[in-house]
Coordinates of C-alpha atoms and ligand atoms in Angstrom, one line a residue:
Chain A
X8 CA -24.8 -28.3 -81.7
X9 CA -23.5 -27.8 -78.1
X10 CA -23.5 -24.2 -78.9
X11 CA -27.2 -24.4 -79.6
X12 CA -27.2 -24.9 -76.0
X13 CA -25.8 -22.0 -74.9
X14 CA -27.7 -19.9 -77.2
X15 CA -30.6 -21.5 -75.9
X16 CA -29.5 -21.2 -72.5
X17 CA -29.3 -17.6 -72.8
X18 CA -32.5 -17.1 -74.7
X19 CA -34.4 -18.1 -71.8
X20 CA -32.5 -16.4 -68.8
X21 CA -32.7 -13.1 -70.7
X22 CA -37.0 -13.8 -71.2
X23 CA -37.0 -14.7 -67.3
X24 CA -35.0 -12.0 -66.1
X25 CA -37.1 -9.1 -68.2
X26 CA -40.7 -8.7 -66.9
X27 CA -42.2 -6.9 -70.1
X28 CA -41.5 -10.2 -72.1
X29 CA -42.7 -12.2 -69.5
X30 CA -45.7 -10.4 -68.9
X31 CA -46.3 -10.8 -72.4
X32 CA -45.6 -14.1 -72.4
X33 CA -47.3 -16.0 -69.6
X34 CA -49.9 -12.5 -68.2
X35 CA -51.0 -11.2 -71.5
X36 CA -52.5 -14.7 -72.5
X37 CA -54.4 -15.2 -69.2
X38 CA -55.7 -12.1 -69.1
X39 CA -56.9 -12.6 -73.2
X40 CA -58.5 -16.0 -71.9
X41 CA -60.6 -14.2 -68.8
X42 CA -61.4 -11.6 -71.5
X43 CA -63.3 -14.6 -73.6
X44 CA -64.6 -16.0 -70.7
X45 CA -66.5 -12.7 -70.2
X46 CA -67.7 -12.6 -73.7
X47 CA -68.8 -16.8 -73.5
X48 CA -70.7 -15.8 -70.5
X49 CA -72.5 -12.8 -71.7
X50 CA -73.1 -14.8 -75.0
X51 CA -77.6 -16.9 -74.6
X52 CA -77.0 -20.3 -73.1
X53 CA -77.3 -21.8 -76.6
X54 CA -73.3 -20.6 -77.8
X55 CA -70.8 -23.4 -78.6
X56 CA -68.7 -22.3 -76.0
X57 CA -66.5 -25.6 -76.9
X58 CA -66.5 -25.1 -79.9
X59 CA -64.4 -21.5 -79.5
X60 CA -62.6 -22.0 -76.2
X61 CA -59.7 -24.0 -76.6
X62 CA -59.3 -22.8 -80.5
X63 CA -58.7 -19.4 -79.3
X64 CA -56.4 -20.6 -76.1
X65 CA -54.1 -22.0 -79.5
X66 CA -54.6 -18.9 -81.5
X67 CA -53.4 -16.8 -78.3
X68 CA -50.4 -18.8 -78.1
X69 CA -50.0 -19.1 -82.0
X70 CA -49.5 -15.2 -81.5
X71 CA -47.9 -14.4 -78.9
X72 CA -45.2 -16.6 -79.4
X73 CA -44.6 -15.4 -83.2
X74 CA -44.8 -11.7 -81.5
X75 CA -42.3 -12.8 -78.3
X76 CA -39.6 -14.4 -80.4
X77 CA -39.9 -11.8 -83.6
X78 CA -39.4 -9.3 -81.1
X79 CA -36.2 -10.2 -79.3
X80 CA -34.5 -11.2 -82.3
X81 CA -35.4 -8.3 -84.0
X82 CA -33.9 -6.6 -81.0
X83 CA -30.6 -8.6 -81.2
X84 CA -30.4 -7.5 -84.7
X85 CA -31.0 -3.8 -83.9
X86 CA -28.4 -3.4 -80.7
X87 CA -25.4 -5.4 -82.9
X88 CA -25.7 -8.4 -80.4
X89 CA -26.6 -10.5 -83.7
X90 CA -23.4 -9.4 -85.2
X91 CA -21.0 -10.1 -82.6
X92 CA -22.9 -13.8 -82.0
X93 CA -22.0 -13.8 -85.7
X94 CA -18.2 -12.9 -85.5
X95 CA -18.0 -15.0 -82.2
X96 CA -18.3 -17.7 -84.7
X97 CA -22.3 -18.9 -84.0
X98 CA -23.2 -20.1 -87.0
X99 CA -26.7 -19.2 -88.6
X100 CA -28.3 -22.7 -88.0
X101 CA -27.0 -22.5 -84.3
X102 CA -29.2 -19.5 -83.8
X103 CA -31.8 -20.8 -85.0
X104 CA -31.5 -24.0 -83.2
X105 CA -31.1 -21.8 -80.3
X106 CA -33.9 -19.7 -80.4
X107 CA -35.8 -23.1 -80.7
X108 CA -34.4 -24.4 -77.5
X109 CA -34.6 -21.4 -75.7
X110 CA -38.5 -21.2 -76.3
X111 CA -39.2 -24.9 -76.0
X112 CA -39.6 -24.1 -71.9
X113 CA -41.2 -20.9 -72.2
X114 CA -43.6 -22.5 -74.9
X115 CA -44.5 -25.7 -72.7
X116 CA -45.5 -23.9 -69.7
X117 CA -47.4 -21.5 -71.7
X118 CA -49.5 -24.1 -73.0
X119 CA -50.2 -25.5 -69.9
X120 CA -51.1 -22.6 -68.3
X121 CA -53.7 -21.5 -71.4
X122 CA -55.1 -25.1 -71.4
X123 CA -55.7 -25.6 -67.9
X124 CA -57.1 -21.5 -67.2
X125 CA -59.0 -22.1 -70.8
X126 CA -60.8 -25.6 -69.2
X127 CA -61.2 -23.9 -65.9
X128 CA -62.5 -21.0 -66.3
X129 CA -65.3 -22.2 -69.1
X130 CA -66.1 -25.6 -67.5
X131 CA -64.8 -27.7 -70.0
X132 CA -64.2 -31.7 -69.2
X133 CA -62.4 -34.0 -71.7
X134 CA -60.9 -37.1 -71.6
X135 CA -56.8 -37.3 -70.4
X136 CA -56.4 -38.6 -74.0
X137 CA -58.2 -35.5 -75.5
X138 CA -56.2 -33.0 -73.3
X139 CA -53.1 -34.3 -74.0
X140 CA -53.6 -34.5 -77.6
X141 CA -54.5 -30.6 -77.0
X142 CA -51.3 -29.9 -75.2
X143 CA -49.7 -31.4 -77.9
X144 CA -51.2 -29.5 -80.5
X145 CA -51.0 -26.4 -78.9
X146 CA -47.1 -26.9 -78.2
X147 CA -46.4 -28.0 -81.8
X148 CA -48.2 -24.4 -83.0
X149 CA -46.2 -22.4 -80.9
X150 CA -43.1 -24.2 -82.0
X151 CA -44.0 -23.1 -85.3
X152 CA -45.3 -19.8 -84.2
X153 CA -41.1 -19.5 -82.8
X154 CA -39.7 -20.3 -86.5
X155 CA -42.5 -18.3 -88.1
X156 CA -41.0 -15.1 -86.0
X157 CA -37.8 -15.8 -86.5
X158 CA -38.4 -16.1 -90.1
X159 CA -40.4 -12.6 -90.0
X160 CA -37.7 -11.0 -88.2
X161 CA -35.2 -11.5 -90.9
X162 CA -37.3 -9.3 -93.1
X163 CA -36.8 -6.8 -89.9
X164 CA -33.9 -4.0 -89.2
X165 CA -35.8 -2.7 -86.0
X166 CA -39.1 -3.6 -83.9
X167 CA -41.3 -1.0 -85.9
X168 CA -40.7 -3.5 -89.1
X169 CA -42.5 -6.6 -87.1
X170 CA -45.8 -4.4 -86.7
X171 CA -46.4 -4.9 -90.5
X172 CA -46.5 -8.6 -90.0
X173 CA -48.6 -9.0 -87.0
X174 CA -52.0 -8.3 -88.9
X175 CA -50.3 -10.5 -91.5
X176 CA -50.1 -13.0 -89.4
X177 CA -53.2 -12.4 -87.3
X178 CA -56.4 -11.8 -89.7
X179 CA -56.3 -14.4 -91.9
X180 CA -56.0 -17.0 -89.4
X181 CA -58.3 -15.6 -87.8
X182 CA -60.9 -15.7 -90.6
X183 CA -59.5 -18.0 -93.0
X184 CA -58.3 -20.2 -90.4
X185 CA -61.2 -21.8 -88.9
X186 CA -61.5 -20.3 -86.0
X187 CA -64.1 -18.3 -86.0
X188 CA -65.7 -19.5 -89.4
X189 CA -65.6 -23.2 -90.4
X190 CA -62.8 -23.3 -93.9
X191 CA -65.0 -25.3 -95.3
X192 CA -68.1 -22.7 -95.3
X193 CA -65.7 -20.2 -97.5
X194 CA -65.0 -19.4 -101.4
X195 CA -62.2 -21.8 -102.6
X196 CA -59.8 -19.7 -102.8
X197 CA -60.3 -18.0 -99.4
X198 CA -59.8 -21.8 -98.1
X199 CA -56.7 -22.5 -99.4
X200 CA -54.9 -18.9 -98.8
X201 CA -55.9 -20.2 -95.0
X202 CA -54.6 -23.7 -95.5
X203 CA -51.0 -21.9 -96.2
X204 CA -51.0 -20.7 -92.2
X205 CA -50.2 -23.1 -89.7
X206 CA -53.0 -22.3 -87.6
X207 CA -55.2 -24.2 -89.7
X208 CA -53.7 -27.6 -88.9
X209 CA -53.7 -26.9 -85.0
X210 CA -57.0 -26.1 -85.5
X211 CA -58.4 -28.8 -87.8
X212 CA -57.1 -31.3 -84.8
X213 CA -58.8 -29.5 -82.0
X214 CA -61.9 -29.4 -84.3
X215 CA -61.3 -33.1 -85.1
X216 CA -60.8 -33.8 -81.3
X217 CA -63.9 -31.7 -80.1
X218 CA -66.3 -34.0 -82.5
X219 CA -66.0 -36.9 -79.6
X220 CA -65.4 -39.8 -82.1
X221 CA -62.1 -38.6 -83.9
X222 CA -60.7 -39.7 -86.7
X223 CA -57.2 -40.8 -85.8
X224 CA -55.5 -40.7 -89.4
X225 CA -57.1 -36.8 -89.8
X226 CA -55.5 -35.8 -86.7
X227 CA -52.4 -38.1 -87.3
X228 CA -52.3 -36.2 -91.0
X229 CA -52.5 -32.5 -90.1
X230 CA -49.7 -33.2 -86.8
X231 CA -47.4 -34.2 -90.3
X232 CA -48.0 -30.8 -91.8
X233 CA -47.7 -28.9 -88.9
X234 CA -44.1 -30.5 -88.2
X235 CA -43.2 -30.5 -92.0
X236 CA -44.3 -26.5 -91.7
X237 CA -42.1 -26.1 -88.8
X238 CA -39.2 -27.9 -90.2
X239 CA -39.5 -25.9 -93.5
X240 CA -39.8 -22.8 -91.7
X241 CA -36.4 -23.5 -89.8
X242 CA -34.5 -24.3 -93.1
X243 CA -35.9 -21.1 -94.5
X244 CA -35.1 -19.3 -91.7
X245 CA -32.0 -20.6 -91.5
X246 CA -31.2 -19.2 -95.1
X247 CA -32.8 -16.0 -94.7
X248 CA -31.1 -14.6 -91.4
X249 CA -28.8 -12.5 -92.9
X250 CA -25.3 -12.7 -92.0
X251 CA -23.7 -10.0 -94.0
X252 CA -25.6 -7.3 -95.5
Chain B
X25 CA 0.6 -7.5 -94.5
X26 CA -2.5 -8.9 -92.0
X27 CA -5.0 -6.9 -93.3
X28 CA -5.0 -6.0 -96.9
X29 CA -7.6 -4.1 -98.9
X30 CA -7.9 -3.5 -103.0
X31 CA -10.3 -0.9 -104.4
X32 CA -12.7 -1.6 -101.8
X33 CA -15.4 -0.1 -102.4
X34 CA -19.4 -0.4 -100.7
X35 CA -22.5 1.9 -101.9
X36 CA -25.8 1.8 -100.7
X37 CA -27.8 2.4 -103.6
X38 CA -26.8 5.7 -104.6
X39 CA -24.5 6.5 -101.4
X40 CA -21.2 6.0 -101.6
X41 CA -19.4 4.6 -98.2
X42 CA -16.6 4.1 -99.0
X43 CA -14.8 4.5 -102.4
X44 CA -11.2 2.3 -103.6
X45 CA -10.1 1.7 -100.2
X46 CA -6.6 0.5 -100.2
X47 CA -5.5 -0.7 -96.9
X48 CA -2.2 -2.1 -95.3
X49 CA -1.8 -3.3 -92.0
X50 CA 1.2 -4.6 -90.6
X51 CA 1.4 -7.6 -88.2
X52 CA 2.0 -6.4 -84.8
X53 CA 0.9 -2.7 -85.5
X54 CA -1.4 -0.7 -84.0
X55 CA -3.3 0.7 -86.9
X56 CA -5.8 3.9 -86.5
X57 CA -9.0 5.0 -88.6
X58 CA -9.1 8.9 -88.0
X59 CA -12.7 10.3 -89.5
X60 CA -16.0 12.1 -88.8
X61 CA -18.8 11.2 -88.3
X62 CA -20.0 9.2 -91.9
X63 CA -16.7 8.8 -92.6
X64 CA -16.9 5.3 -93.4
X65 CA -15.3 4.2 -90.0
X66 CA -17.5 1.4 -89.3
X67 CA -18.5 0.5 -92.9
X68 CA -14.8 -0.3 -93.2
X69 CA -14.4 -2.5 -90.2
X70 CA -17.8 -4.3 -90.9
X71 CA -16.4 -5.5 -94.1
X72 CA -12.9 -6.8 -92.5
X73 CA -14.9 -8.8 -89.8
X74 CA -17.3 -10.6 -92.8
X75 CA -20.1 -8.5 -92.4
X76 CA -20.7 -6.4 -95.0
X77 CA -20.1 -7.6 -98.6
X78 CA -18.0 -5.2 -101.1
X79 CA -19.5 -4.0 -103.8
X80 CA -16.4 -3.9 -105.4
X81 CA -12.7 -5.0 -104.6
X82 CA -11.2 -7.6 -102.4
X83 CA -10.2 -7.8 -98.9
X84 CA -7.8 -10.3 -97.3
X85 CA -7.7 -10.4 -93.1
X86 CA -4.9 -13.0 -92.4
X87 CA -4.4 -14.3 -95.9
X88 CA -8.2 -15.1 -95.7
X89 CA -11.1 -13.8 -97.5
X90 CA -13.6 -12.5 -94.6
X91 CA -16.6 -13.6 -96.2
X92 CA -16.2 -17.2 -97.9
X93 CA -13.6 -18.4 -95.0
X94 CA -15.4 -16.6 -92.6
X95 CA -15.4 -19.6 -89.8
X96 CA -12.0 -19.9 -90.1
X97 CA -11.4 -15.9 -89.8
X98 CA -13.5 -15.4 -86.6
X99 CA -12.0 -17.7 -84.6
X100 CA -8.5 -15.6 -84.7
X101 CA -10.1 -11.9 -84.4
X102 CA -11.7 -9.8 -82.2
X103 CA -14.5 -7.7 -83.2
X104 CA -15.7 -4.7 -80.7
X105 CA -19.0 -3.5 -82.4
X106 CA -19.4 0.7 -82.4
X107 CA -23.1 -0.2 -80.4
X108 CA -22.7 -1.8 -77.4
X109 CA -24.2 -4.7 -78.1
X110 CA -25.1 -6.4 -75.3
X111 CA -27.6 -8.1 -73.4
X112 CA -28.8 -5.7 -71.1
X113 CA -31.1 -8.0 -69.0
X114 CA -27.9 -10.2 -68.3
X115 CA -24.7 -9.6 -65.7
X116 CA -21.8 -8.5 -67.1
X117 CA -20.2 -12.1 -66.0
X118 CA -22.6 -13.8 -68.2
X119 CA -22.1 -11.2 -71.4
X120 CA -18.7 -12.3 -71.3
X121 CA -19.5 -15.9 -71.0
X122 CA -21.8 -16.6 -73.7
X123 CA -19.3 -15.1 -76.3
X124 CA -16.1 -16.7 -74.6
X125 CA -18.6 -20.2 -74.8
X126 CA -19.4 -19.8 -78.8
X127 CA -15.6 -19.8 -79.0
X128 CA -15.2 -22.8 -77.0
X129 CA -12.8 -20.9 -74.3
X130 CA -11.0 -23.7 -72.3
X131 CA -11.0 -22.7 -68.6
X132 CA -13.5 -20.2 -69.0
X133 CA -14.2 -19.4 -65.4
X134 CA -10.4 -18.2 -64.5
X135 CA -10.5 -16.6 -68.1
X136 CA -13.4 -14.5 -67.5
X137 CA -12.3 -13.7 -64.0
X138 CA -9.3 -12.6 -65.3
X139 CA -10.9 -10.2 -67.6
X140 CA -13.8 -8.6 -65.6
X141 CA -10.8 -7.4 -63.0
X142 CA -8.2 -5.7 -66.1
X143 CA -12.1 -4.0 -67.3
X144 CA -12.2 -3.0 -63.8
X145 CA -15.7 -4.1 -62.7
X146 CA -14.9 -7.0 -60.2
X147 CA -17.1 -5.4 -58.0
X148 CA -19.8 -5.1 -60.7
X149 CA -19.4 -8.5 -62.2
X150 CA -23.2 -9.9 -61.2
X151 CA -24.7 -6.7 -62.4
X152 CA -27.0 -6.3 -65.0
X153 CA -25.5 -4.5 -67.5
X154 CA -28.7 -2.4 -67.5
X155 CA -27.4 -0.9 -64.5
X156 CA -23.6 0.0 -65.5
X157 CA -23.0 3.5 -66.7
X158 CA -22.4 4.1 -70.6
X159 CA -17.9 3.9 -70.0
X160 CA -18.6 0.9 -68.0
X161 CA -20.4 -0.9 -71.0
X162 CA -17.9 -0.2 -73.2
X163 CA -15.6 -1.9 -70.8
X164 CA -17.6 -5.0 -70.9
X165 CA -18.1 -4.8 -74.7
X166 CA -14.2 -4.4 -74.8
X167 CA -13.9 -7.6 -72.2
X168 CA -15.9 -9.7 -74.7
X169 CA -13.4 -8.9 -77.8
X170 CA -10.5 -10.3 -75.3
X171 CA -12.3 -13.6 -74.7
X172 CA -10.6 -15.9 -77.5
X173 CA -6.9 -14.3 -77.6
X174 CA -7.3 -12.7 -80.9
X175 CA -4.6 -12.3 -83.3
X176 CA -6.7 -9.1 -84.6
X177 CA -8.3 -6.7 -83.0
X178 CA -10.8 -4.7 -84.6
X179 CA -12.0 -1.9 -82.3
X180 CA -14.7 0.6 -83.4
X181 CA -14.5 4.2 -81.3
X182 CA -13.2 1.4 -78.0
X183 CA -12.8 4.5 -75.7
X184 CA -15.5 6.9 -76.6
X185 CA -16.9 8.2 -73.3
X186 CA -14.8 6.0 -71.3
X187 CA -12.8 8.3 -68.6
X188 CA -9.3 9.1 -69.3
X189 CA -8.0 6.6 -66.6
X190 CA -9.4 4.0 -67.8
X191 CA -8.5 5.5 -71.2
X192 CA -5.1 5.7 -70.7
X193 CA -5.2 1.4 -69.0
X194 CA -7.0 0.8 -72.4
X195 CA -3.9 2.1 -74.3
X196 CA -1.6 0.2 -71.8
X197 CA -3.2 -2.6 -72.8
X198 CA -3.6 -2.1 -76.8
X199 CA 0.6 -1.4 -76.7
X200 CA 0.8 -4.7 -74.7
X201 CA -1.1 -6.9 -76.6
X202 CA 0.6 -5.1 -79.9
X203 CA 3.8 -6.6 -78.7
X204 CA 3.1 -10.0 -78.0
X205 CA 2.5 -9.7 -81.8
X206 CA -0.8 -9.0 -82.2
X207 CA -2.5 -6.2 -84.4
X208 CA -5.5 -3.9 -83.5
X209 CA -7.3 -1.9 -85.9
X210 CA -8.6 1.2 -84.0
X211 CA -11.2 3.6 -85.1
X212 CA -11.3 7.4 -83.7
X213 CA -12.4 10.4 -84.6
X214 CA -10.4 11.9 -81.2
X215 CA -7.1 13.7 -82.2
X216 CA -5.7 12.8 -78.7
X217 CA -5.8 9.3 -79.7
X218 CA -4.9 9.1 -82.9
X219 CA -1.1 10.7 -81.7
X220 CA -0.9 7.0 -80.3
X221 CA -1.1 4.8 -82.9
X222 CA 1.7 3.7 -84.9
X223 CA 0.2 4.2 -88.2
X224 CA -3.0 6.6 -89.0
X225 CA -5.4 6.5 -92.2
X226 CA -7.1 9.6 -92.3
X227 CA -10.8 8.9 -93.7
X228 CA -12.9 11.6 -94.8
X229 CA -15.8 11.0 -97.0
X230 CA -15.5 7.3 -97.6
X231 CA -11.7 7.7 -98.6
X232 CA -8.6 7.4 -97.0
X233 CA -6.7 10.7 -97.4
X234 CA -3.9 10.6 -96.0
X235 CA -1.5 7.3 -94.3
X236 CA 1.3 8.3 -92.4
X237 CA 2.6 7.9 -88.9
X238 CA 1.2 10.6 -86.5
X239 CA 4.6 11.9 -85.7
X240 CA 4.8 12.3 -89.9
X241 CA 1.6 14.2 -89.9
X242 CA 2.2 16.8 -87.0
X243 CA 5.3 17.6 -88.7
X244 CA 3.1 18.8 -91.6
X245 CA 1.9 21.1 -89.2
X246 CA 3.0 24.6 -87.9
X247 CA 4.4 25.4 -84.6
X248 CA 4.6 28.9 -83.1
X249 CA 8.0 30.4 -81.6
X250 CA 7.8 33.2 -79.1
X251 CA 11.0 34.8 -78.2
X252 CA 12.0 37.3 -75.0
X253 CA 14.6 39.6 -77.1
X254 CA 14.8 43.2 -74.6
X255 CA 11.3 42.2 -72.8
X256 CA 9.4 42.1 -76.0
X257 CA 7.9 39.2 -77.3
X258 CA 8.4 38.1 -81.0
X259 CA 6.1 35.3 -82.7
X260 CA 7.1 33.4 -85.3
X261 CA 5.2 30.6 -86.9
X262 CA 7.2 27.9 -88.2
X263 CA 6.9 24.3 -90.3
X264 CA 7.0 21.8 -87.5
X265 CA 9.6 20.1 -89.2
X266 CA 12.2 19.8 -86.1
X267 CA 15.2 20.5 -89.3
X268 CA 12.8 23.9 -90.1
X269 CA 12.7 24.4 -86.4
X270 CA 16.6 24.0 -86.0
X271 CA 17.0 26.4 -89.2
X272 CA 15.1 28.9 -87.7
X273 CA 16.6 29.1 -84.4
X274 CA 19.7 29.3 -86.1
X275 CA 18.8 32.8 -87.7
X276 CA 18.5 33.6 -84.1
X277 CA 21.8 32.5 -83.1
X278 CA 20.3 32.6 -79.8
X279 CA 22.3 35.6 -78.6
X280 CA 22.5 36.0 -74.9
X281 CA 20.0 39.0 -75.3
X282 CA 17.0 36.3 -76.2
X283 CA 15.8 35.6 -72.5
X284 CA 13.4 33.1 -72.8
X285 CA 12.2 30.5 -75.9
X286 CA 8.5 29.2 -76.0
X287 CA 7.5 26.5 -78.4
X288 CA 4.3 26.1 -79.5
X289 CA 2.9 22.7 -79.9
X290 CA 1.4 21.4 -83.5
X291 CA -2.2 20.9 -83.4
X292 CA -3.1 17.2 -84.9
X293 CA -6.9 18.6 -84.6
X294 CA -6.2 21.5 -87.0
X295 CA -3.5 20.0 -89.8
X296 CA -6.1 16.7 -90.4
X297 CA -9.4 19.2 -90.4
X298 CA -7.0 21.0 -93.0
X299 CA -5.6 18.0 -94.8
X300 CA -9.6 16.9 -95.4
X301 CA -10.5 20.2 -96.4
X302 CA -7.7 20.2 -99.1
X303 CA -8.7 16.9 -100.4
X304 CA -12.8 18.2 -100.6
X305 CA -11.8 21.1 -102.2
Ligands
ATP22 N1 -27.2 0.5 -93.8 C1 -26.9 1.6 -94.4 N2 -27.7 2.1 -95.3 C2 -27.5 3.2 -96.0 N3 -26.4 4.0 -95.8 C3 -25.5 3.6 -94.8 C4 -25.8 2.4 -94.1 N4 -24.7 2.3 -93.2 C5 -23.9 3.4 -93.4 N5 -24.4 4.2 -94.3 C6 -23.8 5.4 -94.8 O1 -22.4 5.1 -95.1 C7 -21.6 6.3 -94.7 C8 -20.5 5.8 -93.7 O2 -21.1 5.4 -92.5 P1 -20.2 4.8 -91.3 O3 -21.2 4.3 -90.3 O4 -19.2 3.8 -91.9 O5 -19.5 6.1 -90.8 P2 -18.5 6.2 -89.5 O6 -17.2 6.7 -90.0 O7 -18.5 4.9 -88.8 O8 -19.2 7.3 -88.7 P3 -19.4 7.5 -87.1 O9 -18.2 8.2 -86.6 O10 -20.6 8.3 -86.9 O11 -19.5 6.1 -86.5 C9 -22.6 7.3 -94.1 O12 -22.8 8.3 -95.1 C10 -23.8 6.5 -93.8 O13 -25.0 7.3 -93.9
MG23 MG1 -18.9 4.4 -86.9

């Protein structure tokens, strides 16, 4: 696994040394957060601003992080630097591992960074508890937003192949999800296509969190999911990179 | 035999790549892939390295099959991807690094060093590769096939649009590493190099054609004699078999009166475009 390390290792000094990926990265999701602090404030007094903030702070994240890491190994794959990893002798599950590591910096500060400018900038207080219980949530979605994109990107030969998968990925959580309508207000089966993204768990514990007196097993419950979801999306990931055509 | 290839054979869907491929390289060789464009150049050497499965037929790299022992294969070869494949955001130091690290390079520091100065970009080392020219890429993409000591070399088009200095150190190189015993598979489609391989396998059209030694193959050629005889100039063109050249300066019997003897060199370029234009016919 030490070369997990160095894959990871080189993950991130490649996203810090290129400013397009980190302005999408750490820019593009303040910037989406002022954007819905415009629309909250233009909204009448009586809008559940709570209820939508830090639901959409996750969701930016969710995406952004599936996009980030779709993208640059979508691009490894289309300029050969996949193959020679490969014949280098990195092994499939070291890349993903990799990837993995290389985010898990990137993703941390970019939930702390969308927590603290979502709670700023709408006036939001909650308990220490509550927030980190938020962080953690948030950080555990874009974990699984990293495996989701590397999973995607196997399906991928160049960066016109991920555009496909970003509405994919991006309408039905956004309606089926729970974030902007509750699941349990839909049809059936519209509720349990959404309970087969991740973004639903994140969001049923923010939810959870946000009703003041939270129910500890709920939250406990859907955190299981949302790791079993990563894990399963790292096996199958790990499977579907292709290592010879 | 290193390398050894039987009825191999890749289609994608309909197109054929390459079609009963029978291929064998000799330890210690330098071994050239002479074809055009689409030849099936890379396709070839994507298979030896593990990544591309055949559709048909077997291939053996070092008495091992690429694909099932594939993590004992790759720690012994080389691989030097067509594409440059490399990270551009990243120096050309640290490109080296990360693939001398996933072999677990002992030393790596002095190792790199060593390598960044016979690629001639000491002075370039901390640049982004983003800022090298195209020749100087390929340098660093050559530099990362060196990192582990291979015992083969697989080398797609290494010196296309690198400058014939550093052309002709690349070459210096290929023969030196050839004999300290190790064998490079080199794809072309420039004449120029193919004359310095020891062995060629002419590709056209996803087949091999033709595998001789260069020297073999020129002599398949024709040559042009020009001869002085009373300040007139007679032409001749003859087989550039040395015996048929021999032969016909004998008929000659180079009599005093002949003042002057030009020989006209065999063209590589035009006896392989003909050799492939036989074998479409
Ligand atoms: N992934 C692929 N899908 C479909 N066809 C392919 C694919 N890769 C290669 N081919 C086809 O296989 C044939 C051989 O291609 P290959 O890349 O091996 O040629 P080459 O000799 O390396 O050419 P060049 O000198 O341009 O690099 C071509 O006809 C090409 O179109
Ligand atoms: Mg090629």
């Amino acid at each position: 696994m030490k070369k997990s390390l160095f894959i990871g290792q080189r993950v991130l000094s490649e996203l810090l040394r290129d400013k397009r990926l980190f302005v999408l990265s750490i820019i593009a999701p303040l910037f989406l957060i002022f954007l819905l602090k415009i629309f909250i404030d233009s909204m009448p007094q009586s809008f559940p601003a709570a209820r939508y903030a830090v639901p959409f702070g996750a969701f930016i994240v969710h995406f952004l992080s599936f996009l980030l890491c779709a993208i640059v190994l979508v691009e490894e794959r289309a300029t050969g630097t996949l193959e020679r990893m490969f014949v280098a002798g990195f092994s499939r599950i070291s890349i993903v591992v990799g990837y993995l590591l290389g985010y898990l910096i990137l993703t941390t500060i970019q939930a702390i960074v969308v927590l603290t400018e979502t709670m700023w900038l709408i006036g939001l207080n909650y308990s220490i508890h509550t927030v980190v219980l938020f962080f953690l949530t948030i950080w555990m979605l874009a974990m699984v937003s990293v495996m989701l994109g590397i999973f995607a990107s196997t399906f991928a030969r160049n960066t016109s192949h991920i555009l496909p998968f970003i509405p994919l990925v991006v309408l039905p959580s956004l309606f089926l999800s729970g974030l902007l309508v509750n699941p349990e207000q839909l049809p059936k089966w519209a509720e349990l296509v959404g309970m087969l993204l991740p973004f639903r768990y994140a969001n049923d514990i923010i939810r959870e969190l946000l009703t003041g007196n939270s129910d500890a097993t709920a939250i406990y419950m859907n955190f299981v999911v949302l790791i079993g979801y990563g894990v399963g999306l790292m096996i199958l990931a790990s499977r579907t990179l292709r290592e010879t055509d | 035999m290193v390398i050894t290839t039987r009825q191999l054979s890749k289609s994608y869907g309909k197109v054929s790549a390459l079609n009963c491929v029978e291929l064998e390289v000799p330890q210690g060789s330098i071994y050239g892939v002479l074809g055009s464009n689409g030849a099936g150049k890379t396709t070839l050497i994507r298979m030896l390295v593990g990544l591309l499965r055949p559709s048909f037929g077997s291939v053996e790299v070092l008495g091992l099959n690429p694909i099932r022992e594939r993590y004992e294969l790759r720690k012994r070869i080389g691989y030097m991807p067509q594409s440059t494949a490399l990270y551009e955001n990243l120096s050309v130091r640290d490109n080296i690094v990360f693939i001398g690290k996933a072999h677990l390079i002992p030393n790596l520091r002095e190792k790199v060093d060593q390598i960044i100065e016979f690629v001639g970009l000491t002075t370039r080392a901390r640049d982004p590769v983003n800022n090298l020219s195209g020749g100087m890429k390929k340098r660093v993409s050559l530099g990362c096939a060196l990192i582990n000591d291979p015992e083969i070399f697989f080398l797609d088009e290494p010196t296309a649009s690198v400058d014939p200095h550093l052309k002709r150190k690349s070459w210096d190189l290929f023969r030196k590493l050839a004999a300290n015993g190790a064998t490079l598979l080199i794809s072309t489609h420039l004449m120029d190099e193919a004359l310095l391989c020891d062995k060629l396998a002419i590709m056209s059209k996803g087949e091999i054609v033709l595998v001789e030694k260069p020297q073999t193959i020129l002599q398949q050629g024709v040559l042009s004699i020009s001869m002085t005889k009373k300040n007139q100039i007679f032409t001749e063109l003859v087989s550039a078999n040395p015996k048929a050249v021999a032969a016909k300066l004998h008929d000659y019997g180079l009599a005093t009166e002949i003042q002057s003897v030009q020989i006209g060199h065999p063209n590589l370029e035009d006896i392989v475009l003909q050799i492939i234009d036989s074998q479409n016919r």
